[in-house]
């Protein structure tokens, strides 16, 4: 089943309806140019939890805009969502810690760390023992560009089971999928904003609350990155973000902080920049740039719909560009 590209709310309502009436066991959501799918998955999961029709007794939400560093990191996130079902959750947590310590000692690359079979077995037993079905809502994306079979995590999504899967990976790789397609510029801006909300949430949650930012700050970094790509004739894109083992680069953070996009306490700004850079880099691409180049006047690169205040005011952009050398 494939639903052609439709606006966000249409897709969300369709996915929710199909999950609740059992029409499809697996549904894939394709983002629009890298944005929108994470928010849609979260909203659908929350709607399922609030639904009077309790089709799913357990909803496992592993939803984040950033890719996982490895397969084990994703498995840990799933296990943490099931702590209330696992018989000995502290033992499971200890197994992850011990495996990571052992890999540290052996020098195993972080990106190569694999699933723990004993944890997959515990997850499988916990899910199997439920009297009702389980819905797995999963951002199935790993830093190396790969995804993972949910069955390997210990959650059976197979014919005959009542479990279901709603997922995205940033790629269009499933036949049972729906595709988000904004109907106009306003809808596209809303998708970018929804992604910014998810990124801001992720920064806070992944740091244990020690780093806090707002969707508006995320948006400024997002648009500024696009601005730099817009001027890549004078600016070498490779100087902004280069592959570096999945780690955020000082170059990206430098532009966010030193050009005043991230403001406030210097130490906090640098840490927020380090967290933001790789997430924003993963969704910004030339296709997205080309879309906005058609919508934003090249003289100012400020959205025509200024009431949204997604970018600094026109005067600020002009001042910003005149006071820095690109290249």
C-alpha positions as YAML, in Angstrom:
chain: A
units: angstrom
residues:
- id: 1
  name: UNK
  ca: [0.00, 0.00, 0.00]
- id: 2
  name: UNK
  ca: [1.33, 3.40, -0.96]
- id: 3
  name: UNK
  ca: [-0.49, 6.67, -0.35]
- id: 4
  name: UNK
  ca: [0.68, 9.39, -2.76]
- id: 5
  name: UNK
  ca: [2.12, 12.57, -1.32]
- id: 6
  name: UNK
  ca: [-0.42, 14.43, 0.81]
- id: 7
  name: UNK
  ca: [-0.41, 17.27, 3.34]
- id: 8
  name: UNK
  ca: [0.76, 16.53, 6.86]
- id: 9
  name: UNK
  ca: [-2.64, 16.40, 8.59]
- id: 10
  name: UNK
  ca: [-4.13, 14.17, 5.90]
- id: 11
  name: UNK
  ca: [-1.26, 11.71, 6.24]
- id: 12
  name: UNK
  ca: [-1.41, 11.77, 10.05]
- id: 13
  name: UNK
  ca: [-5.14, 11.08, 10.16]
- id: 14
  name: UNK
  ca: [-4.85, 8.32, 7.57]
- id: 15
  name: UNK
  ca: [-2.02, 6.58, 9.41]
- id: 16
  name: UNK
  ca: [-3.89, 6.79, 12.72]
- id: 17
  name: UNK
  ca: [-7.05, 5.36, 11.18]
- id: 18
  name: UNK
  ca: [-5.23, 2.48, 9.48]
- id: 19
  name: UNK
  ca: [-3.40, 1.55, 12.67]
- id: 20
  name: UNK
  ca: [-6.51, 1.62, 14.85]
- id: 21
  name: UNK
  ca: [-8.68, -0.39, 12.47]
- id: 22
  name: UNK
  ca: [-5.93, -2.93, 11.81]
- id: 23
  name: UNK
  ca: [-5.81, -2.34, 8.05]
- id: 24
  name: UNK
  ca: [-2.02, -2.56, 7.94]
- id: 25
  name: UNK
  ca: [0.53, -4.14, 10.23]
- id: 26
  name: UNK
  ca: [3.48, -2.10, 8.97]
- id: 27
  name: UNK
  ca: [3.43, 1.50, 7.83]
- id: 28
  name: UNK
  ca: [6.36, 3.60, 6.66]
- id: 29
  name: UNK
  ca: [6.35, 7.41, 6.67]
- id: 30
  name: UNK
  ca: [8.56, 9.16, 4.13]
- id: 31
  name: UNK
  ca: [9.59, 12.64, 5.24]
- id: 32
  name: UNK
  ca: [9.44, 15.66, 2.97]
- id: 33
  name: UNK
  ca: [13.06, 16.53, 2.17]
- id: 34
  name: UNK
  ca: [14.12, 15.10, 5.52]
- id: 35
  name: UNK
  ca: [11.59, 16.92, 7.72]
- id: 36
  name: UNK
  ca: [8.17, 16.18, 9.18]
- id: 37
  name: UNK
  ca: [8.26, 12.42, 9.72]
- id: 38
  name: UNK
  ca: [9.62, 12.52, 13.28]
- id: 39
  name: UNK
  ca: [6.87, 14.84, 14.46]
- id: 40
  name: UNK
  ca: [4.21, 12.81, 12.67]
- id: 41
  name: UNK
  ca: [5.33, 9.59, 14.34]
- id: 42
  name: UNK
  ca: [5.25, 11.23, 17.77]
- id: 43
  name: UNK
  ca: [1.80, 12.74, 17.23]
- id: 44
  name: UNK
  ca: [0.34, 9.47, 15.96]
- id: 45
  name: UNK
  ca: [1.83, 7.54, 18.89]
- id: 46
  name: UNK
  ca: [0.35, 10.00, 21.37]
- id: 47
  name: UNK
  ca: [-3.03, 9.83, 19.63]
- id: 48
  name: UNK
  ca: [-3.00, 6.02, 19.82]
- id: 49
  name: UNK
  ca: [-2.26, 6.20, 23.55]
- id: 50
  name: UNK
  ca: [-5.19, 8.59, 24.08]
- id: 51
  name: UNK
  ca: [-7.60, 6.73, 21.83]
- id: 52
  name: UNK
  ca: [-10.73, 5.30, 23.43]
- id: 53
  name: UNK
  ca: [-10.28, 2.30, 21.18]
- id: 54
  name: UNK
  ca: [-7.39, 0.60, 22.99]
- id: 55
  name: UNK
  ca: [-6.17, -1.40, 20.02]
- id: 56
  name: UNK
  ca: [-2.64, -1.38, 21.44]
- id: 57
  name: UNK
  ca: [-2.03, -1.96, 25.13]
- id: 58
  name: UNK
  ca: [1.62, -0.96, 24.83]
- id: 59
  name: UNK
  ca: [3.09, 1.77, 22.62]
- id: 60
  name: UNK
  ca: [6.89, 1.75, 22.33]
- id: 61
  name: UNK
  ca: [8.03, 5.21, 21.22]
- id: 62
  name: UNK
  ca: [11.60, 5.42, 19.99]
- id: 63
  name: UNK
  ca: [11.30, 8.75, 18.22]
- id: 64
  name: UNK
  ca: [14.19, 11.17, 17.68]
- id: 65
  name: UNK
  ca: [15.43, 13.36, 14.82]
- id: 66
  name: UNK
  ca: [19.07, 12.28, 15.16]
- id: 67
  name: UNK
  ca: [20.32, 8.91, 13.86]
- id: 68
  name: UNK
  ca: [21.46, 6.34, 16.37]
- id: 69
  name: UNK
  ca: [25.20, 5.82, 16.70]
- id: 70
  name: UNK
  ca: [24.92, 2.05, 16.30]
- id: 71
  name: UNK
  ca: [22.49, -0.88, 16.46]
- id: 72
  name: UNK
  ca: [23.04, -1.40, 20.18]
- id: 73
  name: UNK
  ca: [22.16, 2.21, 20.98]
- id: 74
  name: UNK
  ca: [18.80, 1.72, 19.27]
- id: 75
  name: UNK
  ca: [18.23, -1.53, 21.15]
- id: 76
  name: UNK
  ca: [18.97, 0.21, 24.45]
- id: 77
  name: UNK
  ca: [16.39, 2.89, 23.63]
- id: 78
  name: UNK
  ca: [13.77, 0.21, 22.96]
- id: 79
  name: UNK
  ca: [14.63, -1.63, 26.18]
- id: 80
  name: UNK
  ca: [14.32, 1.58, 28.21]
- id: 81
  name: UNK
  ca: [10.81, 2.04, 26.82]
- id: 82
  name: UNK
  ca: [9.96, -1.44, 28.11]
- id: 83
  name: UNK
  ca: [11.37, -1.09, 31.62]
- id: 84
  name: UNK
  ca: [7.88, -1.51, 33.09]
- id: 85
  name: UNK
  ca: [7.52, -4.86, 31.30]
- id: 86
  name: UNK
  ca: [11.00, -6.33, 31.74]
- id: 87
  name: UNK
  ca: [11.33, -8.54, 34.80]
- id: 88
  name: UNK
  ca: [14.75, -7.18, 35.74]
- id: 89
  name: UNK
  ca: [15.31, -3.85, 33.96]
- id: 90
  name: UNK
  ca: [18.40, -3.10, 36.05]
- id: 91
  name: UNK
  ca: [19.98, -6.32, 34.83]
- id: 92
  name: UNK
  ca: [19.28, -5.30, 31.24]
- id: 93
  name: UNK
  ca: [20.84, -1.87, 31.78]
- id: 94
  name: UNK
  ca: [23.88, -3.51, 33.37]
- id: 95
  name: UNK
  ca: [24.24, -5.81, 30.35]
- id: 96
  name: UNK
  ca: [24.46, -2.80, 28.02]
- id: 97
  name: UNK
  ca: [26.98, -1.07, 30.26]
- id: 98
  name: UNK
  ca: [29.13, -4.19, 30.54]
- id: 99
  name: UNK
  ca: [29.10, -4.77, 26.78]
- id: 100
  name: UNK
  ca: [30.10, -1.16, 26.11]
- id: 101
  name: UNK
  ca: [32.91, -1.33, 28.66]
- id: 102
  name: UNK
  ca: [34.16, -4.54, 27.10]
- id: 103
  name: UNK
  ca: [34.09, -3.00, 23.62]
- id: 104
  name: UNK
  ca: [35.90, 0.08, 24.93]
- id: 105
  name: UNK
  ca: [38.64, -2.16, 26.28]
- id: 106
  name: UNK
  ca: [38.88, -4.10, 23.00]
- id: 107
  name: UNK
  ca: [38.89, -0.94, 20.91]
- id: 108
  name: UNK
  ca: [35.70, -1.77, 19.04]
- id: 109
  name: UNK
  ca: [34.51, 1.22, 17.00]
- id: 110
  name: UNK
  ca: [31.39, 2.85, 18.43]
- id: 111
  name: UNK
  ca: [29.57, 2.58, 15.10]
- id: 112
  name: UNK
  ca: [30.22, -1.19, 14.95]
- id: 113
  name: UNK
  ca: [28.65, -2.15, 18.28]
- id: 114
  name: UNK
  ca: [25.95, -4.69, 17.66]
- id: 115
  name: UNK
  ca: [22.78, -5.94, 19.33]
- id: 116
  name: UNK
  ca: [22.85, -8.03, 22.50]
- id: 117
  name: UNK
  ca: [21.12, -11.35, 21.89]
- id: 118
  name: UNK
  ca: [20.27, -11.84, 25.57]
- id: 119
  name: UNK
  ca: [18.49, -8.48, 25.65]
- id: 120
  name: UNK
  ca: [16.59, -9.28, 22.45]
- id: 121
  name: UNK
  ca: [15.39, -12.48, 24.11]
- id: 122
  name: UNK
  ca: [14.19, -10.58, 27.19]
- id: 123
  name: UNK
  ca: [12.35, -8.07, 25.03]
- id: 124
  name: UNK
  ca: [10.77, -10.89, 23.03]
- id: 125
  name: UNK
  ca: [9.51, -12.62, 26.19]
- id: 126
  name: UNK
  ca: [8.14, -9.35, 27.60]
- id: 127
  name: UNK
  ca: [6.22, -8.62, 24.39]
- id: 128
  name: UNK
  ca: [5.07, -12.22, 23.95]
- id: 129
  name: UNK
  ca: [3.55, -12.29, 27.43]
- id: 130
  name: UNK
  ca: [1.30, -9.29, 26.78]
- id: 131
  name: UNK
  ca: [-2.40, -10.05, 26.52]
- id: 132
  name: UNK
  ca: [-2.84, -7.32, 23.91]
- id: 133
  name: UNK
  ca: [-0.85, -6.10, 20.95]
- id: 134
  name: UNK
  ca: [2.17, -3.82, 20.88]
- id: 135
  name: UNK
  ca: [2.77, -0.85, 18.58]
- id: 136
  name: UNK
  ca: [6.40, -0.01, 17.86]
- id: 137
  name: UNK
  ca: [6.90, 3.57, 16.68]
- id: 138
  name: UNK
  ca: [10.48, 3.78, 15.49]
- id: 139
  name: UNK
  ca: [12.84, 6.28, 13.89]
- id: 140
  name: UNK
  ca: [14.87, 3.50, 12.32]
- id: 141
  name: UNK
  ca: [18.01, 5.32, 11.28]
- id: 142
  name: UNK
  ca: [21.61, 4.53, 12.20]
- id: 143
  name: UNK
  ca: [24.58, 6.84, 11.60]
- id: 144
  name: UNK
  ca: [25.98, 4.63, 8.83]
- id: 145
  name: UNK
  ca: [22.77, 5.11, 6.84]
- id: 146
  name: UNK
  ca: [21.45, 1.64, 7.60]
- id: 147
  name: UNK
  ca: [18.29, 0.53, 9.36]
- id: 148
  name: UNK
  ca: [17.43, -2.51, 11.45]
- id: 149
  name: UNK
  ca: [14.83, -5.28, 11.28]
- id: 150
  name: UNK
  ca: [12.49, -4.78, 14.29]
- id: 151
  name: UNK
  ca: [12.35, -8.55, 14.71]
- id: 152
  name: UNK
  ca: [16.07, -8.44, 15.55]
- id: 153
  name: UNK
  ca: [15.23, -6.11, 18.43]
- id: 154
  name: UNK
  ca: [13.01, -8.80, 19.92]
- id: 155
  name: UNK
  ca: [9.66, -7.40, 18.80]
- id: 156
  name: UNK
  ca: [7.92, -9.78, 16.37]
- id: 157
  name: UNK
  ca: [6.25, -7.88, 13.52]
- id: 158
  name: UNK
  ca: [5.13, -10.91, 11.55]
- id: 159
  name: UNK
  ca: [1.97, -12.30, 10.05]
- id: 160
  name: UNK
  ca: [-0.16, -13.88, 12.72]
- id: 161
  name: UNK
  ca: [0.90, -11.49, 15.47]
- id: 162
  name: UNK
  ca: [-1.20, -8.50, 16.49]
- id: 163
  name: UNK
  ca: [1.83, -6.26, 16.85]
- id: 164
  name: UNK
  ca: [2.28, -3.35, 14.46]
- id: 165
  name: UNK
  ca: [5.07, -1.09, 13.28]
- id: 166
  name: UNK
  ca: [5.04, 2.60, 12.35]
- id: 167
  name: UNK
  ca: [8.44, 3.77, 11.24]
- id: 168
  name: UNK
  ca: [10.63, 6.12, 9.26]
- id: 169
  name: UNK
  ca: [14.29, 6.11, 8.33]
- id: 170
  name: UNK
  ca: [14.81, 9.19, 6.21]
- id: 171
  name: UNK
  ca: [14.69, 7.06, 3.07]
- id: 172
  name: UNK
  ca: [11.93, 5.82, 0.78]
- id: 173
  name: UNK
  ca: [12.46, 2.09, 1.08]
- id: 174
  name: UNK
  ca: [9.10, 0.54, 1.91]
- id: 175
  name: UNK
  ca: [6.14, -0.41, -0.23]
- id: 176
  name: UNK
  ca: [3.76, -0.04, 2.71]
- id: 177
  name: UNK
  ca: [4.33, 3.67, 2.99]
- id: 178
  name: UNK
  ca: [2.92, 7.16, 2.99]
- id: 179
  name: UNK
  ca: [4.68, 10.28, 1.82]
- id: 180
  name: UNK
  ca: [4.36, 13.75, 3.32]
- id: 181
  name: UNK
  ca: [4.02, 16.43, 0.66]
- id: 182
  name: UNK
  ca: [3.32, 20.06, 1.65]
- id: 183
  name: UNK
  ca: [0.69, 21.72, -0.51]
- id: 184
  name: UNK
  ca: [2.27, 25.18, -0.41]
- id: 185
  name: UNK
  ca: [5.04, 27.30, 1.08]
- id: 186
  name: UNK
  ca: [3.13, 27.84, 4.33]
- id: 187
  name: UNK
  ca: [2.78, 24.09, 4.83]
- id: 188
  name: UNK
  ca: [6.48, 23.58, 4.08]
- id: 189
  name: UNK
  ca: [7.40, 26.18, 6.71]
- id: 190
  name: UNK
  ca: [5.22, 24.34, 9.21]
- id: 191
  name: UNK
  ca: [7.10, 21.11, 8.50]
- id: 192
  name: UNK
  ca: [10.42, 22.82, 9.12]
- id: 193
  name: UNK
  ca: [9.06, 24.23, 12.38]
- id: 194
  name: UNK
  ca: [7.81, 20.81, 13.50]
- id: 195
  name: UNK
  ca: [11.28, 19.39, 12.87]
- id: 196
  name: UNK
  ca: [12.80, 22.23, 14.90]
- id: 197
  name: UNK
  ca: [10.51, 21.37, 17.81]
- id: 198
  name: UNK
  ca: [11.67, 17.75, 17.67]
- id: 199
  name: UNK
  ca: [15.34, 18.76, 17.52]
- id: 200
  name: UNK
  ca: [14.98, 21.11, 20.49]
- id: 201
  name: UNK
  ca: [13.27, 18.33, 22.45]
- id: 202
  name: UNK
  ca: [16.02, 15.88, 21.51]
- id: 203
  name: UNK
  ca: [18.81, 18.25, 22.60]
- id: 204
  name: UNK
  ca: [17.27, 18.57, 26.06]
- id: 205
  name: UNK
  ca: [16.37, 14.89, 26.51]
- id: 206
  name: UNK
  ca: [19.67, 13.49, 25.21]
- id: 207
  name: UNK
  ca: [21.63, 15.79, 27.54]
- id: 208
  name: UNK
  ca: [19.58, 14.86, 30.58]
- id: 209
  name: UNK
  ca: [18.25, 18.41, 30.73]
- id: 210
  name: UNK
  ca: [21.66, 20.05, 30.99]
- id: 211
  name: UNK
  ca: [21.31, 21.65, 27.53]
- id: 212
  name: UNK
  ca: [18.19, 23.58, 26.64]
- id: 213
  name: UNK
  ca: [17.31, 25.42, 23.49]
- id: 214
  name: UNK
  ca: [14.17, 26.51, 21.67]
- id: 215
  name: UNK
  ca: [12.67, 25.74, 18.28]
- id: 216
  name: UNK
  ca: [13.39, 29.34, 17.29]
- id: 217
  name: UNK
  ca: [17.11, 28.88, 17.98]
- id: 218
  name: UNK
  ca: [17.13, 25.63, 16.02]
- id: 219
  name: UNK
  ca: [15.42, 27.39, 13.12]
- id: 220
  name: UNK
  ca: [18.04, 30.13, 13.05]
- id: 221
  name: UNK
  ca: [20.80, 27.54, 12.83]
- id: 222
  name: UNK
  ca: [18.88, 25.63, 10.15]
- id: 223
  name: UNK
  ca: [18.32, 28.71, 7.98]
- id: 224
  name: UNK
  ca: [21.85, 29.94, 8.52]
- id: 225
  name: UNK
  ca: [23.25, 26.63, 7.32]
- id: 226
  name: UNK
  ca: [21.10, 26.95, 4.20]
- id: 227
  name: UNK
  ca: [22.35, 30.51, 3.78]
- id: 228
  name: UNK
  ca: [25.94, 29.30, 3.77]
- id: 229
  name: UNK
  ca: [25.10, 26.68, 1.16]
- id: 230
  name: UNK
  ca: [23.31, 29.34, -0.87]
- id: 231
  name: UNK
  ca: [26.61, 31.23, -1.03]
- id: 232
  name: UNK
  ca: [28.74, 28.17, -1.62]
- id: 233
  name: UNK
  ca: [30.19, 29.76, -4.78]
- id: 234
  name: UNK
  ca: [32.21, 31.90, -2.38]
- id: 235
  name: UNK
  ca: [32.03, 29.56, 0.58]
- id: 236
  name: UNK
  ca: [33.56, 26.08, 0.57]
- id: 237
  name: UNK
  ca: [30.88, 23.74, 1.89]
- id: 238
  name: UNK
  ca: [33.49, 21.25, 3.01]
- id: 239
  name: UNK
  ca: [34.76, 23.83, 5.47]
- id: 240
  name: UNK
  ca: [31.43, 23.76, 7.29]
- id: 241
  name: UNK
  ca: [30.79, 20.10, 7.93]
- id: 242
  name: UNK
  ca: [33.06, 17.23, 7.02]
- id: 243
  name: UNK
  ca: [32.64, 13.52, 7.79]
- id: 244
  name: UNK
  ca: [34.40, 12.91, 11.07]
- id: 245
  name: UNK
  ca: [33.22, 9.62, 12.50]
- id: 246
  name: UNK
  ca: [29.75, 11.03, 13.10]
- id: 247
  name: UNK
  ca: [31.04, 13.69, 15.49]
- id: 248
  name: UNK
  ca: [30.01, 17.35, 15.20]
- id: 249
  name: UNK
  ca: [32.82, 19.48, 13.84]
- id: 250
  name: UNK
  ca: [34.24, 22.59, 15.42]
- id: 251
  name: UNK
  ca: [33.88, 24.36, 12.07]
- id: 252
  name: UNK
  ca: [30.08, 24.11, 12.13]
- id: 253
  name: UNK
  ca: [29.87, 25.20, 15.74]
- id: 254
  name: UNK
  ca: [32.19, 28.14, 15.06]
- id: 255
  name: UNK
  ca: [29.83, 29.64, 12.50]
- id: 256
  name: UNK
  ca: [26.77, 29.14, 14.70]
- id: 257
  name: UNK
  ca: [28.42, 30.73, 17.75]
- id: 258
  name: UNK
  ca: [30.84, 33.30, 16.38]
- id: 259
  name: UNK
  ca: [28.34, 34.74, 13.90]
- id: 260
  name: UNK
  ca: [25.83, 35.30, 16.69]
- id: 261
  name: UNK
  ca: [23.27, 32.69, 15.65]
- id: 262
  name: UNK
  ca: [23.69, 31.01, 19.05]
- id: 263
  name: UNK
  ca: [23.80, 33.61, 21.79]
- id: 264
  name: UNK
  ca: [24.10, 33.65, 25.56]
- id: 265
  name: UNK
  ca: [26.61, 31.91, 27.82]
- id: 266
  name: UNK
  ca: [29.67, 31.06, 25.72]
- id: 267
  name: UNK
  ca: [30.20, 27.57, 27.17]
- id: 268
  name: UNK
  ca: [26.54, 26.62, 26.83]
- id: 269
  name: UNK
  ca: [26.36, 28.02, 23.29]
- id: 270
  name: UNK
  ca: [29.30, 25.90, 22.19]
- id: 271
  name: UNK
  ca: [27.80, 22.76, 23.73]
- id: 272
  name: UNK
  ca: [24.41, 23.41, 22.13]
- id: 273
  name: UNK
  ca: [26.15, 24.07, 18.83]
- id: 274
  name: UNK
  ca: [28.01, 20.77, 19.06]
- id: 275
  name: UNK
  ca: [24.72, 18.97, 19.65]
- id: 276
  name: UNK
  ca: [22.84, 20.83, 16.92]
- id: 277
  name: UNK
  ca: [25.38, 20.68, 14.10]
- id: 278
  name: UNK
  ca: [25.21, 16.96, 13.20]
- id: 279
  name: UNK
  ca: [21.41, 16.83, 13.50]
- id: 280
  name: UNK
  ca: [20.89, 19.81, 11.20]
- id: 281
  name: UNK
  ca: [23.53, 18.54, 8.79]
- id: 282
  name: UNK
  ca: [21.65, 15.26, 8.43]
- id: 283
  name: UNK
  ca: [18.51, 16.96, 7.05]
- id: 284
  name: UNK
  ca: [19.97, 19.82, 4.99]
- id: 285
  name: UNK
  ca: [20.62, 18.96, 1.35]
- id: 286
  name: UNK
  ca: [20.77, 20.56, -2.08]
- id: 287
  name: UNK
  ca: [17.16, 19.65, -2.92]
- id: 288
  name: UNK
  ca: [15.92, 21.42, 0.19]
- id: 289
  name: UNK
  ca: [18.10, 24.40, -0.67]
- id: 290
  name: UNK
  ca: [16.72, 24.54, -4.22]
- id: 291
  name: UNK
  ca: [13.15, 24.56, -2.89]
- id: 292
  name: UNK
  ca: [13.76, 27.52, -0.60]
- id: 293
  name: UNK
  ca: [15.84, 29.40, -3.15]
- id: 294
  name: UNK
  ca: [12.65, 29.63, -5.22]
- id: 295
  name: UNK
  ca: [10.65, 30.92, -2.25]
- id: 296
  name: UNK
  ca: [13.08, 33.35, -0.63]
- id: 297
  name: UNK
  ca: [14.36, 36.53, -2.34]
- id: 298
  name: UNK
  ca: [18.06, 36.08, -3.01]
- id: 299
  name: UNK
  ca: [18.82, 39.70, -2.07]
- id: 300
  name: UNK
  ca: [17.90, 39.20, 1.55]
- id: 301
  name: UNK
  ca: [17.18, 35.48, 1.95]
- id: 302
  name: UNK
  ca: [14.35, 36.32, 4.32]
- id: 303
  name: UNK
  ca: [11.02, 34.46, 4.03]
- id: 304
  name: UNK
  ca: [8.31, 36.55, 2.42]
- id: 305
  name: UNK
  ca: [6.01, 35.46, 5.24]
- id: 306
  name: UNK
  ca: [7.89, 37.49, 7.84]
- id: 307
  name: UNK
  ca: [5.22, 37.05, 10.49]
- id: 308
  name: UNK
  ca: [6.64, 33.58, 11.14]
- id: 309
  name: UNK
  ca: [9.97, 35.16, 12.15]
- id: 310
  name: UNK
  ca: [11.87, 32.04, 11.13]
- id: 311
  name: UNK
  ca: [14.86, 34.16, 10.13]
- id: 312
  name: UNK
  ca: [16.33, 37.28, 11.72]
- id: 313
  name: UNK
  ca: [14.98, 40.53, 10.38]
- id: 314
  name: UNK
  ca: [16.17, 41.74, 6.98]
- id: 315
  name: UNK
  ca: [18.41, 44.40, 8.54]
- id: 316
  name: UNK
  ca: [20.09, 41.78, 10.72]
- id: 317
  name: UNK
  ca: [20.85, 39.54, 7.75]
- id: 318
  name: UNK
  ca: [22.29, 42.44, 5.76]
- id: 319
  name: UNK
  ca: [24.49, 43.45, 8.69]
- id: 320
  name: UNK
  ca: [25.52, 39.87, 9.32]
- id: 321
  name: UNK
  ca: [26.61, 39.29, 5.74]
- id: 322
  name: UNK
  ca: [28.43, 42.60, 5.41]
- id: 323
  name: UNK
  ca: [30.53, 41.98, 8.53]
- id: 324
  name: UNK
  ca: [31.89, 38.56, 7.67]
- id: 325
  name: UNK
  ca: [33.95, 37.22, 4.82]
- id: 326
  name: UNK
  ca: [32.66, 34.05, 3.27]
- id: 327
  name: UNK
  ca: [35.46, 31.81, 2.11]
...
